[in-house]
Tab-separated table of C-alpha atoms in Angstrom:
chain	number	residue	atom	x	y	z
A	1	ASP	CA	0.000	0.000	0.000
A	2	ASN	CA	3.061	2.272	-0.317
A	3	ASN	CA	3.223	2.701	3.448
A	4	VAL	CA	6.498	3.688	5.123
A	5	TRP	CA	7.781	1.831	8.195
A	6	VAL	CA	10.027	3.654	10.668
A	7	ILE	CA	12.048	1.546	13.085
A	8	SER	CA	12.765	2.926	16.571
A	9	LEU	CA	15.672	0.892	17.912
A	10	ASN	CA	15.716	2.389	21.412
A	11	SER	CA	11.983	2.685	22.024
A	12	HIS	CA	11.325	-0.904	20.843
A	13	ARG	CA	8.593	0.156	18.412
A	14	ILE	CA	7.881	0.573	14.742
A	15	ALA	CA	5.668	3.297	13.276
A	16	LYS	CA	3.641	3.218	10.080
A	17	TYR	CA	3.075	6.220	7.805
A	18	GLY	CA	1.020	6.586	4.651
A	19	SER	CA	2.502	7.799	1.360
A	20	ASP	CA	1.033	11.229	2.231
A	21	CYS	CA	3.088	11.189	5.501
A	22	SER	CA	-0.019	10.640	7.650
A	23	HIS	CA	0.672	8.651	10.828
A	24	LYS	CA	-1.093	5.264	10.674
A	25	GLY	CA	0.021	3.830	14.010
A	26	THR	CA	2.864	2.843	16.328
A	27	TYR	CA	3.372	-0.761	17.390
A	28	PRO	CA	5.451	-2.385	20.179
A	29	VAL	CA	7.553	-5.158	18.625
A	30	GLY	CA	10.044	-6.277	21.280
A	31	ASN	CA	13.551	-5.283	22.216
A	32	SER	CA	15.750	-3.302	19.813
A	33	PRO	CA	14.170	-3.883	16.387
A	34	TYR	CA	16.711	-3.606	13.588
A	35	THR	CA	16.828	-4.440	9.902
A	36	TYR	CA	18.996	-3.850	6.859
A	37	SER	CA	16.004	-3.795	4.545
A	38	ASP	CA	12.322	-2.961	4.574
A	39	ALA	CA	11.325	-4.674	7.838
A	40	ALA	CA	9.099	-7.118	5.975
A	41	GLY	CA	10.031	-9.895	8.383
A	42	LEU	CA	9.368	-7.648	11.379
A	43	ALA	CA	6.030	-6.608	9.923
A	44	ALA	CA	5.128	-10.234	9.305
A	45	ARG	CA	5.930	-11.151	12.905
A	46	SER	CA	4.113	-8.225	14.480
A	47	ILE	CA	1.312	-7.247	12.132
A	48	THR	CA	0.541	-10.023	9.620
A	49	THR	CA	1.117	-12.840	12.111
A	50	ARG	CA	0.221	-11.451	15.515
A	51	SER	CA	2.669	-12.256	18.254
A	52	GLY	CA	4.023	-10.623	21.363
A	53	ASP	CA	6.259	-11.060	24.383
A	54	TRP	CA	5.425	-10.811	28.066
A	55	ASN	CA	8.404	-10.390	30.387
A	56	VAL	CA	8.588	-10.320	34.166
A	57	VAL	CA	11.522	-10.230	36.599
A	58	TYR	CA	11.376	-12.071	39.930
A	59	ASP	CA	13.671	-11.179	42.848
A	60	SER	CA	14.532	-14.077	45.156
A	61	GLY	CA	16.230	-11.748	47.610
A	62	VAL	CA	19.205	-14.135	47.800
A	63	ALA	CA	22.335	-13.773	45.646
A	64	GLY	CA	23.458	-16.812	43.676
A	65	ILE	CA	20.448	-19.035	44.312
A	66	THR	CA	19.559	-21.873	41.984
A	67	TRP	CA	16.283	-21.584	40.086
A	68	GLY	CA	14.770	-24.939	39.333
A	69	GLN	CA	11.401	-25.053	37.580
A	70	LEU	CA	8.883	-23.052	35.587
A	71	SER	CA	5.289	-24.100	35.058
A	72	TRP	CA	2.261	-22.445	33.532
A	73	ASN	CA	-1.349	-22.947	32.500
A	74	ALA	CA	-2.609	-21.609	29.193
A	75	LEU	CA	-5.382	-22.055	26.652
A	76	ILE	CA	-3.613	-22.664	23.338
A	77	PRO	CA	-5.881	-22.924	20.268
A	78	ALA	CA	-4.675	-25.082	17.376
A	79	GLY	CA	-2.018	-23.281	15.379
A	80	SER	CA	-1.126	-20.828	18.167
A	81	SER	CA	1.759	-21.175	20.578
A	82	VAL	CA	3.208	-20.157	23.950
A	83	LEU	CA	6.978	-20.498	24.372
A	84	PHE	CA	8.922	-19.689	27.540
A	85	SER	CA	12.552	-18.804	28.148
A	86	VAL	CA	14.497	-17.550	31.171
A	87	ARG	CA	17.736	-15.783	32.070
A	88	THR	CA	19.285	-15.084	35.473
A	89	ALA	CA	21.793	-12.742	37.101
A	90	ASP	CA	22.647	-11.318	40.513
A	91	SER	CA	21.517	-7.826	39.443
A	92	VAL	CA	18.711	-6.476	37.278
A	93	LEU	CA	21.238	-4.694	35.068
A	94	GLY	CA	23.155	-7.947	34.702
A	95	LEU	CA	20.132	-9.663	33.143
A	96	GLY	CA	20.593	-7.714	29.928
A	97	ALA	CA	24.022	-9.271	29.396
A	98	GLN	CA	22.637	-12.824	29.592
A	99	SER	CA	21.028	-14.904	26.859
A	100	PHE	CA	17.576	-16.421	27.247
A	101	ALA	CA	17.358	-20.223	27.491
A	102	ASP	CA	14.185	-22.047	26.437
A	103	VAL	CA	12.389	-23.989	29.172
A	104	GLY	CA	9.563	-26.477	28.979
A	105	ASN	CA	6.389	-26.466	31.041
A	106	GLY	CA	7.154	-28.244	34.315
A	107	SER	CA	10.660	-29.196	33.176
A	108	ASP	CA	13.572	-28.904	35.575
A	109	PHE	CA	16.452	-26.544	34.824
A	110	SER	CA	19.334	-25.060	36.764
A	111	LYS	CA	20.140	-21.332	36.503
A	112	LEU	CA	22.008	-19.307	39.141
A	113	GLY	CA	21.289	-15.723	40.192
A	114	ARG	CA	19.276	-13.583	42.573
A	115	PHE	CA	17.021	-12.383	39.730
A	116	ILE	CA	15.286	-14.406	37.057
A	117	GLU	CA	13.637	-12.880	34.000
A	118	VAL	CA	10.869	-14.960	32.493
A	119	ARG	CA	9.797	-14.323	28.896
A	120	ALA	CA	6.622	-15.725	27.369
A	121	ARG	CA	6.337	-15.472	23.579
A	122	LEU	CA	2.725	-15.820	22.462
A	123	ALA	CA	1.771	-16.231	18.796
A	124	ALA	CA	-1.716	-16.271	17.329
A	125	ALA	CA	-2.898	-18.870	14.825
A	126	THR	CA	-3.345	-17.826	11.196
A	127	ASP	CA	-7.113	-18.206	11.613
A	128	GLY	CA	-7.066	-15.682	14.483
A	129	GLY	CA	-7.044	-18.087	17.435
A	130	VAL	CA	-5.234	-16.358	20.287
A	131	PRO	CA	-3.473	-18.133	23.186
A	132	VAL	CA	-4.415	-17.059	26.708
A	133	LEU	CA	-1.844	-17.365	29.488
A	134	ASN	CA	-3.615	-17.978	32.812
A	135	ASP	CA	-0.769	-18.266	35.320
A	136	VAL	CA	2.974	-18.746	35.656
A	137	THR	CA	4.893	-20.234	38.596
A	138	VAL	CA	8.651	-20.040	38.892
A	139	SER	CA	10.425	-21.944	41.648
A	140	SER	CA	13.847	-21.587	43.131
A	141	ALA	CA	15.670	-24.510	44.625
A	142	VAL	CA	16.273	-22.612	47.893
A	143	CYS	CA	15.347	-24.875	50.841
A	144	ASP	CA	14.929	-27.901	48.556
A	145	VAL	CA	18.036	-29.680	49.839
A	146	ASP	CA	17.197	-33.070	48.307
A	147	ALA	CA	16.207	-31.456	44.961
A	148	ASN	CA	12.865	-33.233	44.662
A	149	LEU	CA	10.949	-29.982	43.980
A	150	LYS	CA	9.234	-30.242	47.371
A	151	ILE	CA	10.152	-28.653	50.685
A	152	ASN	CA	9.408	-30.812	53.697
A	153	LYS	CA	10.720	-32.136	57.038
A	154	LEU	CA	13.657	-33.907	55.358
A	155	ASP	CA	14.914	-30.608	53.949
A	156	ILE	CA	14.493	-28.810	57.286
A	157	ASP	CA	16.353	-31.620	59.083
A	158	ALA	CA	19.214	-31.374	56.569
A	159	ILE	CA	19.480	-27.629	57.158
A	160	MET	CA	19.496	-28.095	60.933
A	161	ALA	CA	22.201	-30.754	60.635
A	162	ALA	CA	24.428	-28.241	58.799
A	163	ARG	CA	24.073	-25.447	61.385
A	164	GLY	CA	27.224	-23.364	61.732
A	165	GLN	CA	28.655	-24.333	58.357
A	166	THR	CA	29.730	-21.713	55.829
A	167	ALA	CA	27.373	-21.679	52.857
A	168	LEU	CA	28.806	-22.264	49.402
A	169	PRO	CA	27.768	-19.973	46.504
A	170	GLY	CA	24.201	-20.860	45.551
A	171	ASP	CA	23.782	-23.061	48.641
A	172	VAL	CA	20.089	-23.972	48.870
A	173	ARG	CA	20.407	-24.349	52.653
A	174	ASP	CA	21.270	-20.642	53.116
A	175	ALA	CA	17.745	-19.278	52.766
A	176	ASP	CA	18.553	-15.794	54.040
A	177	GLY	CA	21.727	-15.505	51.950
A	178	ASN	CA	23.975	-14.392	54.815
A	179	GLY	CA	26.710	-16.928	54.050
A	180	THR	CA	26.128	-19.100	57.142
A	181	ILE	CA	23.704	-21.986	57.570
A	182	ASN	CA	21.800	-21.520	60.822
A	183	VAL	CA	18.481	-21.987	62.578
A	184	LEU	CA	17.102	-18.848	60.899
A	185	ASP	CA	17.462	-20.602	57.541
A	186	ALA	CA	15.515	-23.574	58.880
A	187	ARG	CA	12.745	-21.289	60.151
A	188	LYS	CA	12.554	-19.440	56.841
A	189	CYS	CA	12.395	-22.707	54.925
A	190	ALA	CA	9.716	-24.094	57.245
A	191	LEU	CA	7.477	-21.249	56.056
A	192	ARG	CA	7.973	-22.470	52.485
A	193	CYS	CA	7.046	-26.106	53.109
A	194	THR	CA	4.967	-27.671	50.366
A	195	ASN	CA	2.537	-29.322	52.796
A	196	ALA	CA	1.136	-28.202	56.134
A	197	SER	CA	3.442	-28.838	59.094
A	198	CYS	CA	6.212	-29.701	56.598
A	199	ALA	CA	4.681	-33.154	56.174
A	200	LEU	CA	6.286	-35.544	53.672
């Protein structure tokens, strides 16, 4: 239609103008759009085939912890998709220097860092069916000493048995991140037990 596309690298948008220079719209398209040519691929991704990203950053409050699982519930019509990826760092600014790694729903992974950024990439079907993301749960391995994705009496007992020890980087027993495993870590982990009364 002889429209002109203007790419805004730093504002993460593209704008559309008619041949008479009238502004047709501005569209968010994700981080740092860039092209050598006419942005046809970018237009296809964002306009012709509707898709978009949803990002969120979680703060564990503990430097160097191990993140262990991501799970979500979504309605995904035939032909549409929801894909997740994560990256971690010990500072929010540090996240930008890390690459995203794809993760499956309910699959275990191991990524270290106080902060985790979760990215969901949703794409509509060609017939217009749109995926709906209902909820997302991200879990750290903090307190899960036996790495079974549950926190219970066995984990609390293991923390208590290690009282007074110096925590290693990313040590799941050091729930408050102060570098020493102590009774305060056990108390903090008891509040995170999967079942009531930390039952097995």
